[in-house]
Structures are given as structure tokens and as C-alpha cells.
Short mmCIF file of C-alpha atoms in Angstrom, two decimals:
data_model
loop_
_atom_site.label_atom_id
_atom_site.label_comp_id
_atom_site.label_asym_id
_atom_site.label_seq_id
_atom_site.Cartn_x
_atom_site.Cartn_y
_atom_site.Cartn_z
CA MET A 11 -39.65 4.69 -11.06
CA ASN A 12 -43.32 4.97 -10.22
CA ASN A 13 -45.08 1.59 -9.81
CA ASP A 14 -47.97 2.81 -12.00
CA VAL A 15 -45.55 3.24 -14.86
CA GLN A 16 -44.15 -0.23 -14.34
CA SER A 17 -47.69 -1.70 -14.38
CA HIS A 18 -48.44 0.38 -17.49
CA TYR A 19 -45.61 -1.22 -19.45
CA ARG A 20 -46.51 -4.66 -18.20
CA ASP A 21 -49.97 -4.13 -19.52
CA LEU A 22 -48.64 -2.92 -22.89
CA LEU A 23 -46.47 -6.00 -23.12
CA ALA A 24 -49.33 -8.29 -22.32
CA GLN A 25 -51.51 -6.57 -24.87
CA HIS A 26 -49.04 -6.17 -27.75
CA GLY A 27 -46.23 -8.67 -27.16
CA ASP A 28 -42.99 -8.11 -29.09
CA SER A 29 -43.93 -4.85 -30.77
CA HIS A 30 -42.97 -1.17 -30.81
CA LEU A 31 -46.34 -0.62 -29.14
CA SER A 32 -45.29 -2.48 -26.02
CA ALA A 33 -42.54 0.12 -25.62
CA GLN A 34 -45.07 2.95 -26.27
CA TYR A 35 -43.79 4.02 -29.69
CA SER A 36 -46.36 5.04 -32.25
CA SER A 37 -44.58 3.23 -35.07
CA LYS A 38 -41.47 1.13 -35.67
CA GLU A 39 -40.25 3.87 -38.03
CA THR A 40 -40.30 6.55 -35.34
CA GLN A 41 -38.70 4.15 -32.88
CA GLU A 42 -35.82 3.56 -35.21
CA LEU A 43 -35.49 7.19 -36.11
CA ARG A 44 -34.97 7.86 -32.40
CA PHE A 45 -32.27 5.19 -32.28
CA PHE A 46 -30.61 6.74 -35.34
CA GLN A 47 -30.41 10.11 -33.59
CA LEU A 48 -28.95 8.67 -30.37
CA LEU A 49 -26.33 6.72 -32.28
CA ARG A 50 -25.06 9.95 -33.74
CA SER A 51 -23.36 10.48 -30.32
CA GLY A 52 -20.29 8.41 -31.31
CA ASN A 53 -18.80 5.26 -32.82
CA ILE A 54 -19.95 2.24 -30.80
CA GLU A 55 -18.07 -0.34 -32.86
CA GLY A 56 -16.36 -2.71 -30.42
CA LYS A 57 -17.68 -0.78 -27.43
CA LYS A 58 -19.71 -1.92 -24.43
CA ILE A 59 -23.11 -0.20 -24.40
CA LEU A 60 -26.04 -0.07 -22.02
CA ASP A 61 -29.57 0.13 -23.35
CA PHE A 62 -31.33 1.57 -20.28
CA GLY A 63 -35.08 0.83 -20.55
CA CYS A 64 -34.38 -1.73 -23.24
CA GLY A 65 -37.88 -3.29 -23.47
CA ALA A 66 -37.59 -6.16 -25.95
CA ALA A 67 -34.23 -4.85 -27.15
CA ALA A 68 -35.31 -3.16 -30.39
CA LEU A 69 -32.09 -1.09 -30.19
CA ALA A 70 -30.08 -4.33 -30.40
CA GLY A 71 -31.92 -5.22 -33.61
CA HIS A 72 -31.34 -1.72 -35.01
CA ILE A 73 -27.61 -2.01 -34.25
CA ASN A 74 -27.48 -5.43 -35.88
CA SER A 75 -29.17 -4.06 -39.02
CA LEU A 76 -26.31 -1.59 -39.30
CA ASN A 77 -23.72 -4.43 -39.06
CA ILE A 78 -22.19 -2.83 -35.97
CA LYS A 79 -20.46 -5.20 -33.62
CA CYS A 80 -20.56 -4.18 -29.99
CA GLU A 81 -21.13 -5.60 -26.52
CA TYR A 82 -24.88 -4.94 -25.93
CA VAL A 83 -26.23 -4.95 -22.38
CA GLY A 84 -29.90 -4.34 -21.69
CA TYR A 85 -31.63 -3.20 -18.52
CA ASP A 86 -35.36 -2.73 -17.91
CA PHE A 87 -37.45 -2.41 -14.78
CA VAL A 88 -40.04 -4.72 -16.41
CA ASP A 89 -38.08 -7.95 -16.56
CA GLU A 90 -40.92 -9.74 -18.38
CA PHE A 91 -39.31 -8.24 -21.51
CA TYR A 92 -36.16 -10.27 -21.00
CA PRO A 93 -37.19 -13.70 -22.23
CA ILE A 94 -38.46 -12.17 -25.48
CA ALA A 95 -35.29 -10.12 -25.97
CA GLN A 96 -32.94 -12.97 -25.01
CA LYS A 97 -34.56 -15.35 -27.46
CA LYS A 98 -34.09 -12.86 -30.32
CA TYR A 99 -30.60 -11.83 -29.36
CA PRO A 100 -28.80 -14.70 -27.60
CA GLU A 101 -25.52 -12.87 -27.81
CA ALA A 102 -26.85 -9.95 -25.80
CA ARG A 103 -26.83 -9.73 -22.04
CA PHE A 104 -29.67 -8.54 -19.83
CA ILE A 105 -29.00 -7.54 -16.24
CA ASN A 106 -30.78 -6.81 -13.00
CA LYS A 107 -30.38 -3.74 -10.76
CA LYS A 108 -27.62 -5.28 -8.63
CA GLN A 109 -25.58 -6.07 -11.73
CA LEU A 110 -26.25 -2.57 -13.11
CA ASP A 111 -24.83 -1.10 -9.93
CA GLU A 112 -21.57 -3.07 -10.37
CA GLU A 113 -20.84 -2.36 -14.06
CA THR A 114 -19.53 0.46 -16.25
CA PHE A 115 -20.10 1.14 -19.95
CA ASP A 116 -18.55 3.03 -22.82
CA PHE A 117 -21.98 4.33 -24.00
CA VAL A 118 -25.33 4.54 -22.30
CA PHE A 119 -28.50 4.99 -24.31
CA ILE A 120 -31.82 6.07 -22.87
CA SER A 121 -34.76 6.27 -25.29
CA GLY A 122 -38.32 7.10 -24.15
CA VAL A 123 -37.67 6.43 -20.48
CA PHE A 124 -38.47 10.01 -19.36
CA ASN A 125 -41.70 10.32 -21.35
CA ASN A 126 -44.33 9.13 -18.88
CA LYS A 127 -45.72 11.67 -16.42
CA THR A 128 -45.20 10.72 -12.74
CA PRO A 129 -45.43 12.63 -9.46
CA ASP A 130 -41.59 13.06 -9.48
CA ASN A 131 -40.44 13.40 -13.09
CA GLN A 132 -37.64 15.88 -12.42
CA VAL A 133 -36.29 13.94 -9.47
CA PHE A 134 -36.35 10.65 -11.49
CA PHE A 135 -34.62 12.34 -14.44
CA GLU A 136 -31.87 13.96 -12.35
CA ALA A 137 -31.23 10.85 -10.25
CA THR A 138 -31.10 8.58 -13.37
CA ILE A 139 -28.73 10.82 -15.32
CA SER A 140 -26.45 11.32 -12.36
CA GLU A 141 -26.31 7.62 -11.50
CA LEU A 142 -25.76 6.41 -15.06
CA PHE A 143 -23.23 9.09 -15.98
CA GLU A 144 -21.00 7.78 -13.16
CA LYS A 145 -21.00 4.46 -15.05
CA THR A 146 -20.28 6.00 -18.45
CA ARG A 147 -16.75 6.09 -19.84
CA TYR A 148 -17.51 8.06 -23.02
CA CYS A 149 -21.06 9.24 -23.67
CA LEU A 150 -24.54 9.07 -22.22
CA ALA A 151 -27.27 9.83 -24.83
CA PHE A 152 -30.93 10.37 -24.02
CA ASN A 153 -34.09 11.82 -25.51
CA MET A 154 -37.08 13.68 -24.04
CA MET A 155 -40.35 15.21 -25.21
CA SER A 156 -40.08 18.88 -25.96
CA ALA A 157 -42.35 21.44 -24.25
CA TYR A 158 -42.37 23.41 -27.53
CA VAL A 159 -45.38 21.67 -28.97
CA ASP A 160 -48.89 22.76 -29.92
CA TYR A 161 -50.52 19.91 -27.90
CA GLN A 162 -49.46 18.08 -24.76
CA ASP A 163 -50.79 14.71 -23.74
CA GLU A 164 -51.78 14.79 -20.08
CA ASN A 165 -50.05 11.42 -19.51
CA LEU A 166 -46.66 12.48 -20.87
CA PHE A 167 -43.85 14.58 -19.44
CA TYR A 168 -42.50 17.54 -21.51
CA ALA A 169 -39.35 19.49 -20.80
CA PHE A 170 -37.79 22.69 -22.14
CA PRO A 171 -34.62 21.70 -24.01
CA GLU A 172 -32.64 24.71 -22.81
CA GLU A 173 -33.49 23.92 -19.16
CA VAL A 174 -32.34 20.31 -19.58
CA PHE A 175 -29.15 21.52 -21.33
CA SER A 176 -28.42 24.02 -18.57
CA TYR A 177 -29.02 21.47 -15.78
CA CYS A 178 -26.78 18.88 -17.35
CA LYS A 179 -24.03 21.38 -18.13
CA LYS A 180 -24.02 22.77 -14.60
CA ASN A 181 -24.49 19.52 -12.74
CA VAL A 182 -23.29 16.57 -14.84
CA THR A 183 -20.71 17.53 -17.47
CA PRO A 184 -19.55 20.64 -19.37
CA PHE A 185 -19.20 18.53 -22.48
CA ILE A 186 -22.77 18.35 -23.85
CA THR A 187 -24.48 18.36 -27.26
CA LEU A 188 -28.14 19.24 -27.74
CA LEU A 189 -30.04 18.06 -30.82
CA ASN A 190 -33.25 20.02 -31.18
CA ASP A 191 -33.86 20.02 -34.92
CA TYR A 192 -34.74 16.50 -35.98
CA GLN A 193 -38.17 15.44 -37.24
CA LEU A 194 -39.73 12.11 -36.41
CA LYS A 195 -42.76 12.59 -38.61
CA ALA A 196 -42.82 14.36 -41.97
CA GLY A 197 -44.49 17.74 -41.90
CA VAL A 198 -44.57 17.87 -38.04
CA ILE A 199 -42.33 20.30 -36.18
CA PRO A 200 -39.77 18.64 -33.87
CA PHE A 201 -41.50 17.50 -30.67
CA GLU A 202 -38.55 15.72 -29.17
CA PHE A 203 -34.89 16.52 -28.46
CA ALA A 204 -31.76 14.57 -27.56
CA CYS A 205 -28.72 15.30 -25.37
CA PHE A 206 -25.32 13.75 -25.58
CA LEU A 207 -23.32 14.00 -22.32
CA TYR A 208 -19.62 13.31 -22.83
CA ASN A 209 -17.19 12.27 -20.15
CA LYS A 210 -14.26 14.16 -21.63
#
């Protein structure tokens, strides 16, 4: 991942602390709506899950609010998030890159990780999906910003849902679900989509 993006999130954390804003979400409500959509991918009760790009582990809090019991593992390339997350969720586990390379998971969730524009967005997306799917026993679920919008922020990366679907189906797994119809804000056309990549 681009070092500028890493610095960007460090700055957001320093500015906002434990907040949806430090993970670059416009509101806690839209953050949790994204989690809700990703969790539609399957039943995670009793499963081992990876929250890739976990930030301060808001997904862990969302899962707890649903009274779902699972083995939560968080990974982020800004490890300054970890002390905040570990204090809130002492039962959770947060790992470094070496540990990530050595583990496998039932479910992998990726929310917001592909949103920031970098010089190599497509390369980063393809490498991340490929690497993490190899560690996934059941489903990898991720979201991205849709290119079908009226306005595009110059700092964000937008993708065409059908192109992402096609790439994943041809190169990752034939078992894929595309969600392209959910609204994060009332009265606003869908500006995000999610993909579920199944291992069987």
C-alpha cells in the first residue's frame, strides 16, 4: 500500500482518535450499513474471521452488538490503531504481516480498503484479493466505490462493478455474488457495491 495512504490514516487517527472519521467514514451509520451488507455473505457464528484494514475494530463492535460469537482477528497497516482496538475488545486478536502470512480464516472482510486513489490501485486490488483469497476457507467479502456516480472525488478510486465481477470470476473464483443495489444514504443512488467471493 502506498506510504502516502498510510500517513493519511495516521493523520486521521491523530486528529479524530477512536471515531468513524479516523477510518474515513462520513458517519457511524454508513459505516455500520457497510458492515451489515458484508455480513450478508454468510453465517459467521463460531467462525474465525479476518477484518482486513480493521482500524479501531468497529466491525468487532458491530458483531458484538448482534450477539454473534466468533473468533475476530484484525489486521491494519497502521498499527497505531491496535492499542485503541485491543483496549475495547480484549478478546480480539490483532496481528502483524508475518502472522497474517501464516494464518487462514473462514471469512475475510475488507471494508473501505480500496477507496483511496493511489498510483497503483488496480495492482493493489488484484494482489490483495489474490493473496487473501488463498487464506479464505469459505468467503472473502469486500466493498468498493462505484464508477456509476454523478460526482467523483479526485482522491478516491472508483471501479465499474461489472469489471470487478468479471476479473474476480475469471481469476479468483467462479463462485461470486455481486451486490449493486444497496443505499447507504436515503435518497442517494447506490454509490458503492460489494462482492462475495466463495471458495466452494
